[in-house]
XYZ file of C-alpha atoms in Angstrom:
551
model
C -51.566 3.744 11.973
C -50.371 1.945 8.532
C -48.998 5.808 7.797
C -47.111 5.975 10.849
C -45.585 2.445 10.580
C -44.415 2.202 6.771
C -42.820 5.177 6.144
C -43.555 5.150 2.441
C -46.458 2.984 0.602
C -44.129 2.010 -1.857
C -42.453 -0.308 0.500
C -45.988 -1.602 2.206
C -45.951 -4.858 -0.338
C -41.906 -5.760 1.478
C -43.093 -4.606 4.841
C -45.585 -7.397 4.457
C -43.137 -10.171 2.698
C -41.215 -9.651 5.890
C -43.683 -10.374 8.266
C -45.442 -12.992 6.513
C -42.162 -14.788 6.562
C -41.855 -14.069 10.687
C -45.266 -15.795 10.554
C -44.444 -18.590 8.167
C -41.455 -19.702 10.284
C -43.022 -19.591 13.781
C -42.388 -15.956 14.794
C -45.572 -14.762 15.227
C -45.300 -13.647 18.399
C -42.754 -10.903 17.522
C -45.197 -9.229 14.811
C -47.811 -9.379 17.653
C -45.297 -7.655 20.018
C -44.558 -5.497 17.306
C -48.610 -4.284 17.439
C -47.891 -5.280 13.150
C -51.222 -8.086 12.906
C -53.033 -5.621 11.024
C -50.799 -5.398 8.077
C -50.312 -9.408 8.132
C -53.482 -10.635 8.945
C -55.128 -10.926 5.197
C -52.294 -12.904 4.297
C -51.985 -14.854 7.566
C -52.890 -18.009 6.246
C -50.968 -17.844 3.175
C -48.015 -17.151 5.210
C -48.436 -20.097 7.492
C -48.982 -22.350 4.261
C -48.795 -26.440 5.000
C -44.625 -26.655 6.395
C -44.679 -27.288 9.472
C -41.669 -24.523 10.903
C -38.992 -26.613 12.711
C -38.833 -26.652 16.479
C -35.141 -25.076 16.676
C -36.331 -21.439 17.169
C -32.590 -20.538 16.078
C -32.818 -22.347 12.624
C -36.001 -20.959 12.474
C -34.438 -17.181 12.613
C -31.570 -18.411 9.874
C -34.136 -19.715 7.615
C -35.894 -16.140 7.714
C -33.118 -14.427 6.985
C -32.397 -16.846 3.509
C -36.185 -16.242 2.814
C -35.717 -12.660 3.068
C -32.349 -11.994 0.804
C -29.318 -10.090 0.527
C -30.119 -7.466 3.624
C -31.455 -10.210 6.058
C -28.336 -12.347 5.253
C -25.943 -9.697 5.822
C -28.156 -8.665 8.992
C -27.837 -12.109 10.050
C -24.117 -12.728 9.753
C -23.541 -9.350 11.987
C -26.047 -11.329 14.983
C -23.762 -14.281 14.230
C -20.619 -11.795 14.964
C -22.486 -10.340 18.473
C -22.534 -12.916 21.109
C -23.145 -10.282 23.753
C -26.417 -9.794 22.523
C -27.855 -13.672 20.933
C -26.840 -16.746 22.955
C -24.490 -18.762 21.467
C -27.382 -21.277 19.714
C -28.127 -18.710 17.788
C -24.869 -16.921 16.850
C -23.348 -20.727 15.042
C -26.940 -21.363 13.465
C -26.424 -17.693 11.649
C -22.952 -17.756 10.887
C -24.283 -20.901 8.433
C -25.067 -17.944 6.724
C -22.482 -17.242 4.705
C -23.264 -20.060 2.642
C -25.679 -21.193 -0.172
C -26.533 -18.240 -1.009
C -28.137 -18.290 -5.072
C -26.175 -16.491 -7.540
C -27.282 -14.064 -10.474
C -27.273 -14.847 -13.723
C -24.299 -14.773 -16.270
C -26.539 -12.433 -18.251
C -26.449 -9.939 -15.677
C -22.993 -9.593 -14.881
C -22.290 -8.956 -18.793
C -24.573 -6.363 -18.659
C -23.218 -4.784 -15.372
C -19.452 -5.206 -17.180
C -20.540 -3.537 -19.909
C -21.662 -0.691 -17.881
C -18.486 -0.092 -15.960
C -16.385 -0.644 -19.028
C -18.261 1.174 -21.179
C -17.568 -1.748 -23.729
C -18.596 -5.480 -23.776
C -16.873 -7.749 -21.560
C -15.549 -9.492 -24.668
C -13.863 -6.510 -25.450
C -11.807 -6.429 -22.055
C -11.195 -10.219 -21.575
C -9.507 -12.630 -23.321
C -12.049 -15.666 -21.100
C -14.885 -15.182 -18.762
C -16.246 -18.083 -16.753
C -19.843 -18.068 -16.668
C -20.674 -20.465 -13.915
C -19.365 -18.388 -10.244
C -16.090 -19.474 -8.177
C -18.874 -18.059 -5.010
C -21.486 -16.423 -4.205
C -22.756 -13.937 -1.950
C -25.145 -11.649 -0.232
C -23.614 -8.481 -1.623
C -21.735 -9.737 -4.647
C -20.476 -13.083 -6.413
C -16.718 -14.022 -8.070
C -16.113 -14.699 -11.768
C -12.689 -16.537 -12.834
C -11.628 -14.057 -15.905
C -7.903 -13.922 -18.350
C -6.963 -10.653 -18.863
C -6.088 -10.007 -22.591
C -2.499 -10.280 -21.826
C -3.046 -13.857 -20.674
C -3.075 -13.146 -17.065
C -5.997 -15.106 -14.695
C -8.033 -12.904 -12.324
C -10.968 -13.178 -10.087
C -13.975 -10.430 -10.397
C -16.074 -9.778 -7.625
C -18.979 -7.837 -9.215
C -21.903 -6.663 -7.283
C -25.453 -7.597 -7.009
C -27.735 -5.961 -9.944
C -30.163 -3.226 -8.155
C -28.484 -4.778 -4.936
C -28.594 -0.823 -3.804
C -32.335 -0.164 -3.878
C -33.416 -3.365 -2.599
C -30.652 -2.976 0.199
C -31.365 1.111 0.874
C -35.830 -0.227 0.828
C -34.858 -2.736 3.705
C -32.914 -0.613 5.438
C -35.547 1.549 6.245
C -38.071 -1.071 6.936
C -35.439 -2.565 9.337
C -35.064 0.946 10.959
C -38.638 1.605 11.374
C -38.880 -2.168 12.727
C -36.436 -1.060 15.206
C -37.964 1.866 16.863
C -41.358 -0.427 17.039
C -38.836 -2.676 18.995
C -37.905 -0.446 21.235
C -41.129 1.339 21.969
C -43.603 -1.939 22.376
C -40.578 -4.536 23.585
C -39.241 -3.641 26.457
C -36.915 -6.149 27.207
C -34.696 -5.520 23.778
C -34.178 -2.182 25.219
C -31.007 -3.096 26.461
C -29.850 -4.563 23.228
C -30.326 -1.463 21.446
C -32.094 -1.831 18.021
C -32.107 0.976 16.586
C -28.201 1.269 17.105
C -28.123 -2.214 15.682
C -30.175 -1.104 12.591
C -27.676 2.164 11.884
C -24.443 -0.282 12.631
C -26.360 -2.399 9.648
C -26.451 0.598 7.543
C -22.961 1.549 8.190
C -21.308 -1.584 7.355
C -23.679 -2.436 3.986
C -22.901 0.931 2.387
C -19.349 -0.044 3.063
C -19.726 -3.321 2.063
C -21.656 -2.110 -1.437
C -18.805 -0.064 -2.640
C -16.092 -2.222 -3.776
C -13.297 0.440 -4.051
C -13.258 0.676 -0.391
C -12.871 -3.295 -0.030
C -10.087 -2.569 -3.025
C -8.272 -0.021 -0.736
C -8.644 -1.910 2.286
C -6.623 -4.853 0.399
C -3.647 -2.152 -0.712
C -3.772 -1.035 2.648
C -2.537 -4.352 3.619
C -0.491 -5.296 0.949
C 1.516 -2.535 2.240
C 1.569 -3.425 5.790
C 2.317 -7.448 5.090
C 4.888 -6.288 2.093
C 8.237 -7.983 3.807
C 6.240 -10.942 5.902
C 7.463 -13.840 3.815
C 4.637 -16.188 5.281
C 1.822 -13.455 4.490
C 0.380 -13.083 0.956
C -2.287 -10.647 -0.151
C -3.901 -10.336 -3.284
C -3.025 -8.046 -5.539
C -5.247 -5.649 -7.491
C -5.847 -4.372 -10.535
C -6.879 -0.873 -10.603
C -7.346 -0.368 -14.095
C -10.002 -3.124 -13.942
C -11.694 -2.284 -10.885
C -14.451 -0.045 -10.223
C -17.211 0.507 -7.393
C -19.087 -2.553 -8.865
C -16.457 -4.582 -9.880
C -13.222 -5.271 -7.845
C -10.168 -7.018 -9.774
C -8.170 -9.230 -7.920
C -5.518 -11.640 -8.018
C -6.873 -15.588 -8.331
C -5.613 -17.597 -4.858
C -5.190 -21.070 -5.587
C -3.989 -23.061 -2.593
C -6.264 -25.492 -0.291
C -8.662 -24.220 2.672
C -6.757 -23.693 5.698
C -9.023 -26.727 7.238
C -8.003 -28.649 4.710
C -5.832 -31.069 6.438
C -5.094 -33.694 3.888
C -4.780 -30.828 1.159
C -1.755 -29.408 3.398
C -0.117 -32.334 4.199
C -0.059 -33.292 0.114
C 1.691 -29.864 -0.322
C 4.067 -30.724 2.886
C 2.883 -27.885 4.861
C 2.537 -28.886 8.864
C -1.172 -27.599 9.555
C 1.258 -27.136 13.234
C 2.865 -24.538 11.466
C -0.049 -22.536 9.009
C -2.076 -22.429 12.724
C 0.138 -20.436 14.088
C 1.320 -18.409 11.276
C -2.474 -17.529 10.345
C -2.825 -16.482 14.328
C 0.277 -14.146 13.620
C -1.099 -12.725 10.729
C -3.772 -12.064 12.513
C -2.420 -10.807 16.235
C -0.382 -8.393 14.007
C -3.146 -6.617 12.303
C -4.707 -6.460 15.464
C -2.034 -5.172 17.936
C 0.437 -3.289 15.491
C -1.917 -2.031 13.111
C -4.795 -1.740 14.844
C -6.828 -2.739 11.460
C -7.823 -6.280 11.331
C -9.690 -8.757 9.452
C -13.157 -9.476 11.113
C -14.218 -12.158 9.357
C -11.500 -14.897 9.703
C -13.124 -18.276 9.197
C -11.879 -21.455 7.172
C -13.392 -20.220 4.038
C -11.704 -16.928 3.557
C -7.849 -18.148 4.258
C -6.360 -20.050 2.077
C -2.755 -21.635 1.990
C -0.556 -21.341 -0.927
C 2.956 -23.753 -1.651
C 5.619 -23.260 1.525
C 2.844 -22.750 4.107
C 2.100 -19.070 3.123
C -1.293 -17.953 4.299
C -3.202 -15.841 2.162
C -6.440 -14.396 3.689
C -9.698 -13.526 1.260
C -12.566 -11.344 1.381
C -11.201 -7.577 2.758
C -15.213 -6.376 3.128
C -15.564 -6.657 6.699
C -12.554 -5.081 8.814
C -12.553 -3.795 12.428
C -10.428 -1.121 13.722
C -8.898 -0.141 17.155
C -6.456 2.613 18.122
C -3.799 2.346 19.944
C -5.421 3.304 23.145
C -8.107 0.689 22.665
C -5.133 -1.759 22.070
C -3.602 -0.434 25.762
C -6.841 -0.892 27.899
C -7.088 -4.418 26.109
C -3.891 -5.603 27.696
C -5.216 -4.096 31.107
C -7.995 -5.833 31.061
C -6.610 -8.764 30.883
C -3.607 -7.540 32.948
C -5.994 -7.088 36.025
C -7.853 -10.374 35.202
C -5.067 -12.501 35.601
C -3.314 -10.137 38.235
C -6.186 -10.021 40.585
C -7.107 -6.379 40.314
C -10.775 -5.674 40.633
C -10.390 -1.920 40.248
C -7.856 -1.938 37.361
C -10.650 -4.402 35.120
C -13.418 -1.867 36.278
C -11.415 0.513 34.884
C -10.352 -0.998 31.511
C -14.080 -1.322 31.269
C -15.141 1.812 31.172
C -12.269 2.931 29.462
C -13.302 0.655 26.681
C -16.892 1.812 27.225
C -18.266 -1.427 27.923
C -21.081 0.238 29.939
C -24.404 0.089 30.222
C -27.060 2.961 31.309
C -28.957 0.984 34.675
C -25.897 -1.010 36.325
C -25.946 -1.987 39.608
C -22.385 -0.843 40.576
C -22.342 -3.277 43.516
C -23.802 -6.083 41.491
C -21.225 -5.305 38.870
C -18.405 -5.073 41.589
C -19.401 -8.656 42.627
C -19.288 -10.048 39.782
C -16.024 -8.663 38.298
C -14.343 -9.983 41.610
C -15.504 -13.077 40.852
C -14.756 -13.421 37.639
C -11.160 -12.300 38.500
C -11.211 -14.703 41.085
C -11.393 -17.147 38.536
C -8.169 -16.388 36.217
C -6.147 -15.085 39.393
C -3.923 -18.212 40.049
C -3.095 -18.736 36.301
C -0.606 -17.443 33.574
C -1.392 -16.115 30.590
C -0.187 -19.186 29.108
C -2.172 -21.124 31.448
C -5.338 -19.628 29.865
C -8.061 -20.743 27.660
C -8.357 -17.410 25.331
C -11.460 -17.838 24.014
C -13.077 -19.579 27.079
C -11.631 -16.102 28.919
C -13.499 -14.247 26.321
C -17.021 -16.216 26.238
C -16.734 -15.986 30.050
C -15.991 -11.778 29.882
C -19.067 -11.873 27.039
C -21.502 -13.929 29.340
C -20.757 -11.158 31.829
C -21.219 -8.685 29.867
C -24.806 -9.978 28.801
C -25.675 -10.480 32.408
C -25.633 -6.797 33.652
C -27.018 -5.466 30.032
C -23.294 -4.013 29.128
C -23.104 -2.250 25.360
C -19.830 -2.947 23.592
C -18.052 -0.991 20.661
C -18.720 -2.953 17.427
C -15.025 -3.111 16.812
C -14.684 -4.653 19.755
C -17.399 -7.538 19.582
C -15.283 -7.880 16.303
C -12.323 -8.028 17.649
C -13.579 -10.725 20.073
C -15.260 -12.736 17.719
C -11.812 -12.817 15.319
C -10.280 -14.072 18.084
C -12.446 -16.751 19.092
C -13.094 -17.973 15.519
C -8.873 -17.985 14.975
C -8.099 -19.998 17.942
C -10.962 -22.354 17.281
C -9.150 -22.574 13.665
C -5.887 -22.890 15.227
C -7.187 -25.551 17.446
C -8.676 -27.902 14.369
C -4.940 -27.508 13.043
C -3.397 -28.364 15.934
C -4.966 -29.703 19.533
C -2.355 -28.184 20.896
C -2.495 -24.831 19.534
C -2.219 -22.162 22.437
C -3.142 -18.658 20.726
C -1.759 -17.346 24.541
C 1.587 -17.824 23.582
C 1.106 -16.130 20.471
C -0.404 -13.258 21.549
C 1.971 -12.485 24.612
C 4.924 -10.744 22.450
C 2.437 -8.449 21.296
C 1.345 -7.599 24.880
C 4.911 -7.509 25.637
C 5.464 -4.784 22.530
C 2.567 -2.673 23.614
C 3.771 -2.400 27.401
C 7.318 -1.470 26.242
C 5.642 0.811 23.930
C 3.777 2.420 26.357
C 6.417 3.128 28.872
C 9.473 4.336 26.144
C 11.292 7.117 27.423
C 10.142 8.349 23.556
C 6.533 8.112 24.677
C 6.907 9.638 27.769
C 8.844 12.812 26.294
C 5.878 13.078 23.844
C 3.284 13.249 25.940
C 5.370 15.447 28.369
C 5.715 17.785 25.293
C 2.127 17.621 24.222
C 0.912 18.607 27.878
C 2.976 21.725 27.277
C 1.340 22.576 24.471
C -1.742 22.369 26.355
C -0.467 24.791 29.049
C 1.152 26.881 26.379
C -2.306 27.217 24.480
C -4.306 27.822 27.517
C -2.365 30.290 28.593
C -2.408 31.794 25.720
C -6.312 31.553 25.490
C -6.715 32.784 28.960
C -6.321 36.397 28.312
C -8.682 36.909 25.210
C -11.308 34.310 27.201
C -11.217 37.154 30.243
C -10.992 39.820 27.891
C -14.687 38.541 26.173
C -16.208 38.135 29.676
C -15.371 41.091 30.930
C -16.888 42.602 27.585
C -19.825 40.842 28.488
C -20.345 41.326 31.848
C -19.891 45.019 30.935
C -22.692 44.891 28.358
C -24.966 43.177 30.996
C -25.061 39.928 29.348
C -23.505 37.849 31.905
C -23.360 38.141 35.771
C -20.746 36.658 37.381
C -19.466 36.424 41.042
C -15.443 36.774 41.853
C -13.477 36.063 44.823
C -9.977 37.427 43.813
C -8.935 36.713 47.464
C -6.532 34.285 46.572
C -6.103 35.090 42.960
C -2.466 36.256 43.156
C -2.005 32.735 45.063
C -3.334 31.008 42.340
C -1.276 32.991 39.015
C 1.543 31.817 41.626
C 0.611 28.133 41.745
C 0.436 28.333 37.993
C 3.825 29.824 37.677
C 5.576 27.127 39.740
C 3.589 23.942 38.202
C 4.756 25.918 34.048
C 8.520 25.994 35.273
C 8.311 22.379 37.077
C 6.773 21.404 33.642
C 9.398 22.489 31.819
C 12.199 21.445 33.464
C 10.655 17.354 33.720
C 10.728 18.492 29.451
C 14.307 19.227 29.735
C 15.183 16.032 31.898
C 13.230 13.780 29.616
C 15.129 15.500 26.695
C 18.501 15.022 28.149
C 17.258 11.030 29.019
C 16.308 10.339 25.475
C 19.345 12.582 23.577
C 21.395 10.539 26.007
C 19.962 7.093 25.485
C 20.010 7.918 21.578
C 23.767 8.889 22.242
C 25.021 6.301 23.885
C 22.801 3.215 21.924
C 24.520 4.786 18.513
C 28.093 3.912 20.067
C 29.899 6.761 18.284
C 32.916 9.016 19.389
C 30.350 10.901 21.345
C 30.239 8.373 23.843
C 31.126 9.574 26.745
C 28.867 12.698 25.890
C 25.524 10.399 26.300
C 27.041 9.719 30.526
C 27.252 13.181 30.379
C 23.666 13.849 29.891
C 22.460 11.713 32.120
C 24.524 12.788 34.810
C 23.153 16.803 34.162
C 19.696 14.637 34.027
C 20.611 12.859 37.552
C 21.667 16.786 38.899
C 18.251 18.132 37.666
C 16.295 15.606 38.356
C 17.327 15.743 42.479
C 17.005 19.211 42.399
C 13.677 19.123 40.767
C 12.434 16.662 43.607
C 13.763 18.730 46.597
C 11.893 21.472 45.204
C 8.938 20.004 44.829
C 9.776 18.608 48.633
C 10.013 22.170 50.007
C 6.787 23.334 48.078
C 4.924 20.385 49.774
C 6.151 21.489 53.357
């Protein structure tokens, strides 16, 4: 049985640190679930030792996961990031996580600088500070001058942080699977996707060139936003251990006093940090998950410069579409269209009562029907959607409980610059943008011309597909049944709907040569009415055609 559950004994003497710390801080009952007492029980009572645990079962959890290290912080801040899944007790007590955490020694980080230079750190700077601007579960930040006199910040990982991370890991995985198989009821939640999620974003997280691109990334996309800065980096000086960085002075964006001594309206930095943010979201579709006081600082003139570029969510631009129906059909009273969005979203779950569900969506709609988007409470709209979605057991995308969560925590930091902050006026240019988007004559050519490439390569498929069946029906190895009846109907049908195809491609390309034409205002004016008036023929003929087929 001890086989079965550790998966190697090297990691039997963690497997037991773990759960004699579930014991020690009142979580007993989950080894016991877990069918674990076996591999606890000698060291029971040293586990329990004389503290009494606290009675807040959610401080409880936090404590564990500072008792446990690095992993079980990091494992801890992702709960704090998943309100669909913890109530909301426990998702603030973990997102305390993110501080206190005890930093390595000064020793250390020479020797893992030496390492990645190849030379001693006195070699490559002119002044390291030994005691840490922060620390954290992955890595901590060093205040360094460069030997041309120029003042960085180094973020160098943990030492061994890899090992110790890639050990728990698998303990965590195994744990999972146990969950699922003895606990029923966290079925629903999905562990064991919650454990690989884990794994995905702490390899990530452990290789600092990828937190180094993700930062030139943005420093590209924020390059001419004058109220925007991002840190530069140093290549030169930055490795998968070590990442280079520009030093941010400023003050904490909750920093009221702070702002107000530098004559920046906190009014103002509330909503240029939501901006900052709505943009990454809903133009780039790459945004920062992790937006709390601590990681955005403001800088002389009210410029907002965000930190930490480990933890970053993505959506494409379809996701970005079904967002704005979703919220479209909330506030427009349309039942089907949020059941829709939904699933297009793939907010499902696999045992739904679709009448249940039905029920409730009306009623939630019910609720936001009579009001405007800038009527609405955003984040009270978006605990209300993630209540919901606990109730009927829903699974959401990571990047979308992301997305959420960076939402909620940006308006709640717009709010404690401003009581009147309203992140609904903010974000409804952007919905406005992605609607025009959606419906551009430009769009609508594309995806006219990218359905005829689908025809086109069909069609062109079609023969060789027939061509291999028919070889195989002829060596025996596949027995089909025809009815070529109507087949000459059908090549007809097939015909018709190809040249209807192409002439809505030749409309649509008169429309947007036109449009292009005529917005340019050169001396081929007149030529742009002209192409909309071959357009207007075309498009009437088109329609009666398609009138007599119907007939």
């Amino acid at each position: 049985m001890i086989r079965e559950t550790v998966g190697h004994l090297r990691d039997l003497p963690r497997y037991r640190q773990i759960l004699a710390s579930l014991v020690r801080y009142g979580y007993r009952d989950v080894v016991t679930a877990l069918h674990l007492d076996k591999l606890v029980e000698p060291f029971a009572r040293a586990a329990m030792g004389d503290e009494v645990p606290p009675e807040d079962r959610p401080m409880r959890l936090r404590m564990v996961c500072e008792d446990l290290g690095p992993t079980f912080v990091k494992l801890g801040q992702i709960l704090s990031t998943r309100p669909d899944l913890l109530p909301e007790a426990y998702t603030n007590e973990l997102a305390r996580l993110r501080d206190h955490v005890k930093p390595f020694s000064f020793a250390e980080v020479e020797s893992i600088l030496a390492e990645e230079y190849g030379r001693p750190a006195s070699e490559v700077f002119a002044r390291l500070e030994a005691e840490p601007l922060a620390s954290a579960s992955i890595s901590q930040v060093h205040r360094a001058r460069l030997l041309d006199g120029r003042t960085i910040a180094l973020k160098i990982r943990r030492p061994g942080i890899e090992k110790v991370v890639q050990a728990d890991l698998d303990i965590l995985n195994n744990l999972a699977q146990l969950a699922e198989r003895h606990i029923p009821a966290l079925v629903p939640y999905g562990p064991v996707s919650l454990a690989r999620e884990l794994d995905r974003t702490l390899h990530r997280e452990l290789d600092l060139s990828i937190e180094r691109r993700t930062m030139e990334r943005c420093r590209g996309q924020f390059a001419r936003e004058p109220y925007a800065h991002i840190p530069d980096v140093f290549r030169d000086y930055s490795t998968p251990r070590v990442l280079a960085m520009e030093l941010i002075g400023g003050v904490s964006v909750n920093d009221l006093e702070g702002l107000r001594s530098m004559g920046v309206d906190p009014a103002v930095v509330a909503v240029r940090g939501s901006k900052i943010l709505l943009r990454q979201i809903f133009r780039f579709g790459f945004f920062h998950a992790d937006p709390h006081p601590g990681n955005l600082r403001v800088l002389p003139g009210g410029i907002i410069a965000p930190l930490d570029y480990g933890m970053f969510g993505r959506i494409d631009a379809p996701t970005r579409e079904r967002i704005v129906d979703l919220l479209t059909g909330l506030i427009g009273e349309d039942t089907d269209r949020v059941l829709r969005a939904l699933e297009a979203l793939e907010i499902r779950g696999e045992h739904v009562d679709p009448r249940a569900l039905r029920r409730d969506v009306s009623e939630l709609v019910a609720s936001y029907c009579d009001l405007t988007l800038d009527a609405i409470d955003l984040s009270l709209l978006l605990r209300d959607l993630v209540g919901f979605i606990r109730a009927h057991h829903l699974k959401i995308p990571p990047d979308l409980v992301l997305l959420i969560r960076a939402l909620v925590t940006i308006e709640g930091v717009g709010r404690e610059l401003d009581p009147h902050f309203d992140i609904a006026a903010q974000v409804r240019p952007f919905f406005r943008e992605l609607t025009v988007k959606r419906y551009s004559p430009r769009r609508i050519f594309a995806q006219t011309a990218r359905t005829a490439e689908d025809v086109q390569r069909i069609a062109t498929l079609l023969p060789d597909v027939l061509g291999q069946s028919l070889e195989s029906i002829k060596r025996g190895e596949l027995t089909l049944k025809f009815d070529l009846q109507h087949f000459d109907q059908l090549v007809g049908q097939l015909t018709r709907a190809s040249h209807t195809l192409t002439a809505g491609i030749v409309i649509a390309g008169l429309i947007v040569g036109s449009s292009l034409i005529v917005r340019a205002e050169s001396r081929l004016f007149s030529l742009g009415y002209i192409g909309y008036a071959i357009a207007l023929v075309l498009g009437i003929i088109l329609i009666l055609s398609l009138f007599q087929k119907m007939k």
